[in-house]
Amino acid sequence: MGFGKRHHHVPNQAARKGNGKVVIAAVIAILVVIAAYAVLSSGSGTRQVGQNYTFVLQKGSAQNLMLNSGKQFSVYLNYSTPSLASLYLSSIPIFQGQTTTLKINKGQTANISLSGSQYADIELKLISSNNTGAVLSVVQIPADIKVSTGVSGSAITAATTATTTTGSTSTSTTQPTTTVNTGALAISAFNKTSVGTLMGNYAALYQATLSCTPSLYNSTFISTQHSAPSGQNTYYNTSKVTPYAITSSAVEVSPGTYNITYATVSKTAGSKAVLNAKFTYPSNVTVTYAFTGLFSGLTYSQAESNYNSQNSIGNACAALIP
């Protein structure tokens, strides 16, 4: 495997000059990639990423990194300015994987697949940079969170280039990279806490109401309340005000700290917040949380008890029964 050379017949002097410029440009590009390969291969000692790792790169240097899965990759700083960094990323061993080239602006993040998959393995962020170096952080994206590579809004950073060289022919394909919403990772982590799990349970209970029918509701109401539904307790009235979904959102209010909101959605009331929490990611600490709206004034134990009571009804109409 190596870079070869083709000889072409040049019919006139003008063509020779034009082709010469192209050849020089191609040679420069190849030399840059070869230099990157050399540095990427040597690296500066492999470091475990875990959930988050911050490191400094000087121009022309590389850092080798390893995910929890054992997958290794290297990040090489081609050049940097006070506002951006030009990087090469490659799996290790270098020639067995792909090489990703990207320019990333200060404060931006890019989600990248190290194996050419449609889903990203890492989120890379440029924290700061100058003309001689850059400070970057890398977050390992959990395997159960499917973050797609590709273009997203105005957050395009560069193109991911997979290059293979055989004999004298070099081919490449490009795929845009994009930023990843770290708020989604924070919500995913919060969902694994006791409060987040409870919100997920309520979400499933409310979503099930979309399959509830008037006849099932009436029979369930009679069996649990020992009377027929009337007035505000009829299926028509209850189904309008009872939530049928819970949504979640996160806003980063300071580095690594997020305000997370869960909101119920109903036909008549629209979206109403039921839980506000302050959560740190990736340290995964729930700083504060408070129930609001439909759950206002409840403690965790009371909210859990209410869920258990409704869920014990055991059918799609459970959340509609008072």
mmCIF file of N, CA and C in Angstrom, residues 187-247:
data_model
loop_
_atom_site.group_PDB
_atom_site.id
_atom_site.type_symbol
_atom_site.label_atom_id
_atom_site.label_comp_id
_atom_site.label_asym_id
_atom_site.label_seq_id
_atom_site.Cartn_x
_atom_site.Cartn_y
_atom_site.Cartn_z
ATOM 1 N N ILE A 187 -30.005 14.415 29.138
ATOM 2 C CA ILE A 187 -31.337 13.865 29.405
ATOM 3 C C ILE A 187 -31.275 12.351 29.505
ATOM 4 N N SER A 188 -30.519 11.722 28.604
ATOM 5 C CA SER A 188 -30.385 10.269 28.643
ATOM 6 C C SER A 188 -29.800 9.802 29.970
ATOM 7 N N ALA A 189 -28.803 10.538 30.470
ATOM 8 C CA ALA A 189 -28.203 10.195 31.759
ATOM 9 C C ALA A 189 -29.190 10.439 32.899
ATOM 10 N N PHE A 190 -29.930 11.554 32.834
ATOM 11 C CA PHE A 190 -30.895 11.860 33.894
ATOM 12 C C PHE A 190 -32.028 10.827 33.918
ATOM 13 N N ASN A 191 -32.386 10.300 32.747
ATOM 14 C CA ASN A 191 -33.450 9.294 32.682
ATOM 15 C C ASN A 191 -33.124 8.031 33.472
ATOM 16 N N LYS A 192 -31.837 7.847 33.787
ATOM 17 C CA LYS A 192 -31.424 6.662 34.536
ATOM 18 C C LYS A 192 -31.446 6.896 36.043
ATOM 19 N N THR A 193 -31.688 8.147 36.467
ATOM 20 C CA THR A 193 -31.836 8.420 37.894
ATOM 21 C C THR A 193 -33.223 7.977 38.333
ATOM 22 N N SER A 194 -33.458 7.938 39.633
ATOM 23 C CA SER A 194 -34.757 7.491 40.144
ATOM 24 C C SER A 194 -35.877 8.416 39.675
ATOM 25 N N VAL A 195 -35.631 9.724 39.696
ATOM 26 C CA VAL A 195 -36.657 10.683 39.268
ATOM 27 C C VAL A 195 -36.882 10.575 37.761
ATOM 28 N N GLY A 196 -35.799 10.460 37.005
ATOM 29 C CA GLY A 196 -35.926 10.322 35.557
ATOM 30 C C GLY A 196 -36.647 9.040 35.168
ATOM 31 N N THR A 197 -36.357 7.953 35.881
ATOM 32 C CA THR A 197 -37.039 6.682 35.617
ATOM 33 C C THR A 197 -38.525 6.806 35.890
ATOM 34 N N LEU A 198 -38.888 7.504 36.969
ATOM 35 C CA LEU A 198 -40.300 7.711 37.287
ATOM 36 C C LEU A 198 -40.993 8.496 36.180
ATOM 37 N N MET A 199 -40.325 9.509 35.636
ATOM 38 C CA MET A 199 -40.897 10.275 34.532
ATOM 39 C C MET A 199 -41.096 9.384 33.300
ATOM 40 N N GLY A 200 -40.155 8.487 33.061
ATOM 41 C CA GLY A 200 -40.296 7.553 31.947
ATOM 42 C C GLY A 200 -41.479 6.616 32.138
ATOM 43 N N ASN A 201 -41.692 6.200 33.382
ATOM 44 C CA ASN A 201 -42.833 5.322 33.681
ATOM 45 C C ASN A 201 -44.156 6.049 33.436
ATOM 46 N N TYR A 202 -44.216 7.294 33.886
ATOM 47 C CA TYR A 202 -45.427 8.088 33.645
ATOM 48 C C TYR A 202 -45.642 8.300 32.142
ATOM 49 N N ALA A 203 -44.557 8.547 31.422
ATOM 50 C CA ALA A 203 -44.668 8.765 29.976
ATOM 51 C C ALA A 203 -45.300 7.552 29.293
ATOM 52 N N ALA A 204 -44.879 6.350 29.691
ATOM 53 C CA ALA A 204 -45.434 5.124 29.104
ATOM 54 C C ALA A 204 -46.902 4.966 29.482
ATOM 55 N N LEU A 205 -47.237 5.332 30.723
ATOM 56 C CA LEU A 205 -48.620 5.228 31.188
ATOM 57 C C LEU A 205 -49.528 6.165 30.385
ATOM 58 N N TYR A 206 -49.038 7.396 30.146
ATOM 59 C CA TYR A 206 -49.839 8.366 29.400
ATOM 60 C C TYR A 206 -49.937 8.003 27.920
ATOM 61 N N GLN A 207 -48.865 7.522 27.361
ATOM 62 C CA GLN A 207 -48.893 7.157 25.946
ATOM 63 C C GLN A 207 -49.874 6.031 25.674
ATOM 64 N N ALA A 208 -50.030 5.144 26.643
ATOM 65 C CA ALA A 208 -50.954 4.015 26.482
ATOM 66 C C ALA A 208 -52.393 4.482 26.316
ATOM 67 N N THR A 209 -52.726 5.677 26.826
ATOM 68 C CA THR A 209 -54.106 6.164 26.735
ATOM 69 C C THR A 209 -54.549 6.376 25.294
ATOM 70 N N LEU A 210 -53.614 6.495 24.378
ATOM 71 C CA LEU A 210 -53.957 6.671 22.967
ATOM 72 C C LEU A 210 -54.654 5.426 22.417
ATOM 73 N N SER A 211 -54.502 4.296 23.124
ATOM 74 C CA SER A 211 -55.155 3.046 22.704
ATOM 75 C C SER A 211 -56.408 2.758 23.516
ATOM 76 N N CYS A 212 -56.736 3.631 24.470
ATOM 77 C CA CYS A 212 -57.934 3.437 25.289
ATOM 78 C C CYS A 212 -59.192 3.745 24.465
ATOM 79 N N THR A 213 -60.217 2.919 24.607
ATOM 80 C CA THR A 213 -61.490 3.114 23.902
ATOM 81 C C THR A 213 -62.579 3.464 24.909
ATOM 82 N N PRO A 214 -63.671 4.103 24.472
ATOM 83 C CA PRO A 214 -64.759 4.434 25.401
ATOM 84 C C PRO A 214 -65.311 3.204 26.124
ATOM 85 N N SER A 215 -65.458 2.091 25.421
ATOM 86 C CA SER A 215 -66.017 0.894 26.058
ATOM 87 C C SER A 215 -65.078 0.332 27.123
ATOM 88 N N LEU A 216 -63.763 0.316 26.808
ATOM 89 C CA LEU A 216 -62.798 -0.173 27.801
ATOM 90 C C LEU A 216 -62.745 0.772 28.986
ATOM 91 N N TYR A 217 -62.815 2.062 28.708
ATOM 92 C CA TYR A 217 -62.794 3.039 29.795
ATOM 93 C C TYR A 217 -64.001 2.841 30.708
ATOM 94 N N ASN A 218 -65.193 2.706 30.128
ATOM 95 C CA ASN A 218 -66.407 2.556 30.938
ATOM 96 C C ASN A 218 -66.349 1.304 31.803
ATOM 97 N N SER A 219 -65.916 0.198 31.213
ATOM 98 C CA SER A 219 -65.864 -1.046 31.992
ATOM 99 C C SER A 219 -64.808 -0.970 33.091
ATOM 100 N N THR A 220 -63.681 -0.312 32.798
ATOM 101 C CA THR A 220 -62.624 -0.167 33.798
ATOM 102 C C THR A 220 -63.066 0.761 34.917
ATOM 103 N N PHE A 221 -63.751 1.834 34.564
ATOM 104 C CA PHE A 221 -64.243 2.784 35.566
ATOM 105 C C PHE A 221 -65.223 2.092 36.516
ATOM 106 N N ILE A 222 -66.127 1.321 35.953
ATOM 107 C CA ILE A 222 -67.132 0.634 36.774
ATOM 108 C C ILE A 222 -66.482 -0.374 37.711
ATOM 109 N N SER A 223 -65.476 -1.109 37.191
ATOM 110 C CA SER A 223 -64.839 -2.140 38.023
ATOM 111 C C SER A 223 -63.987 -1.545 39.140
ATOM 112 N N THR A 224 -63.450 -0.343 38.944
ATOM 113 C CA THR A 224 -62.593 0.263 39.967
ATOM 114 C C THR A 224 -63.332 1.250 40.869
ATOM 115 N N GLN A 225 -64.333 1.954 40.316
ATOM 116 C CA GLN A 225 -65.054 2.971 41.083
ATOM 117 C C GLN A 225 -66.438 2.502 41.544
ATOM 118 N N HIS A 226 -66.863 1.358 41.003
ATOM 119 C CA HIS A 226 -68.140 0.745 41.382
ATOM 120 C C HIS A 226 -69.347 1.616 41.059
ATOM 121 N N SER A 227 -69.207 2.402 40.013
ATOM 122 C CA SER A 227 -70.335 3.191 39.505
ATOM 123 C C SER A 227 -70.003 3.588 38.071
ATOM 124 N N ALA A 228 -71.047 3.979 37.333
ATOM 125 C CA ALA A 228 -70.832 4.376 35.940
ATOM 126 C C ALA A 228 -70.269 5.793 35.881
ATOM 127 N N PRO A 229 -69.393 6.080 34.931
ATOM 128 C CA PRO A 229 -68.834 7.435 34.818
ATOM 129 C C PRO A 229 -69.893 8.437 34.365
ATOM 130 N N SER A 230 -69.833 9.621 34.915
ATOM 131 C CA SER A 230 -70.765 10.691 34.523
ATOM 132 C C SER A 230 -70.079 12.035 34.692
ATOM 133 N N GLY A 231 -70.676 13.076 34.096
ATOM 134 C CA GLY A 231 -70.140 14.434 34.218
ATOM 135 C C GLY A 231 -68.708 14.525 33.739
ATOM 136 N N GLN A 232 -67.835 15.094 34.580
ATOM 137 C CA GLN A 232 -66.443 15.287 34.190
ATOM 138 C C GLN A 232 -65.661 13.981 34.096
ATOM 139 N N ASN A 233 -66.250 12.900 34.595
ATOM 140 C CA ASN A 233 -65.570 11.607 34.573
ATOM 141 C C ASN A 233 -65.899 10.769 33.343
ATOM 142 N N THR A 234 -66.704 11.292 32.417
ATOM 143 C CA THR A 234 -66.971 10.530 31.194
ATOM 144 C C THR A 234 -65.695 10.429 30.364
ATOM 145 N N TYR A 235 -65.634 9.443 29.501
ATOM 146 C CA TYR A 235 -64.458 9.253 28.653
ATOM 147 C C TYR A 235 -64.170 10.513 27.834
ATOM 148 N N TYR A 236 -65.211 11.123 27.305
ATOM 149 C CA TYR A 236 -65.048 12.303 26.452
ATOM 150 C C TYR A 236 -64.344 13.419 27.215
ATOM 151 N N ASN A 237 -64.766 13.677 28.436
ATOM 152 C CA ASN A 237 -64.173 14.771 29.218
ATOM 153 C C ASN A 237 -62.795 14.413 29.760
ATOM 154 N N THR A 238 -62.653 13.198 30.263
ATOM 155 C CA THR A 238 -61.390 12.783 30.858
ATOM 156 C C THR A 238 -60.266 12.706 29.836
ATOM 157 N N SER A 239 -60.577 12.187 28.656
ATOM 158 C CA SER A 239 -59.538 12.014 27.633
ATOM 159 C C SER A 239 -59.030 13.354 27.104
ATOM 160 N N LYS A 240 -59.805 14.422 27.273
ATOM 161 C CA LYS A 240 -59.375 15.735 26.802
ATOM 162 C C LYS A 240 -58.354 16.380 27.733
ATOM 163 N N VAL A 241 -58.478 16.113 29.036
ATOM 164 C CA VAL A 241 -57.621 16.802 30.006
ATOM 165 C C VAL A 241 -56.456 15.948 30.517
ATOM 166 N N THR A 242 -56.546 14.640 30.355
ATOM 167 C CA THR A 242 -55.472 13.755 30.825
ATOM 168 C C THR A 242 -54.315 13.763 29.816
ATOM 169 N N PRO A 243 -53.090 13.886 30.278
ATOM 170 C CA PRO A 243 -51.947 13.878 29.354
ATOM 171 C C PRO A 243 -51.880 12.590 28.536
ATOM 172 N N TYR A 244 -51.370 12.712 27.318
ATOM 173 C CA TYR A 244 -51.145 11.529 26.491
ATOM 174 C C TYR A 244 -49.655 11.372 26.158
ATOM 175 N N ALA A 245 -48.816 12.274 26.695
ATOM 176 C CA ALA A 245 -47.372 12.194 26.453
ATOM 177 C C ALA A 245 -46.627 13.047 27.470
ATOM 178 N N ILE A 246 -45.344 12.740 27.629
ATOM 179 C CA ILE A 246 -44.428 13.575 28.402
ATOM 180 C C ILE A 246 -43.216 13.850 27.526
ATOM 181 N N THR A 247 -42.862 15.122 27.413
ATOM 182 C CA THR A 247 -41.678 15.503 26.640
ATOM 183 C C THR A 247 -40.590 15.982 27.588
#
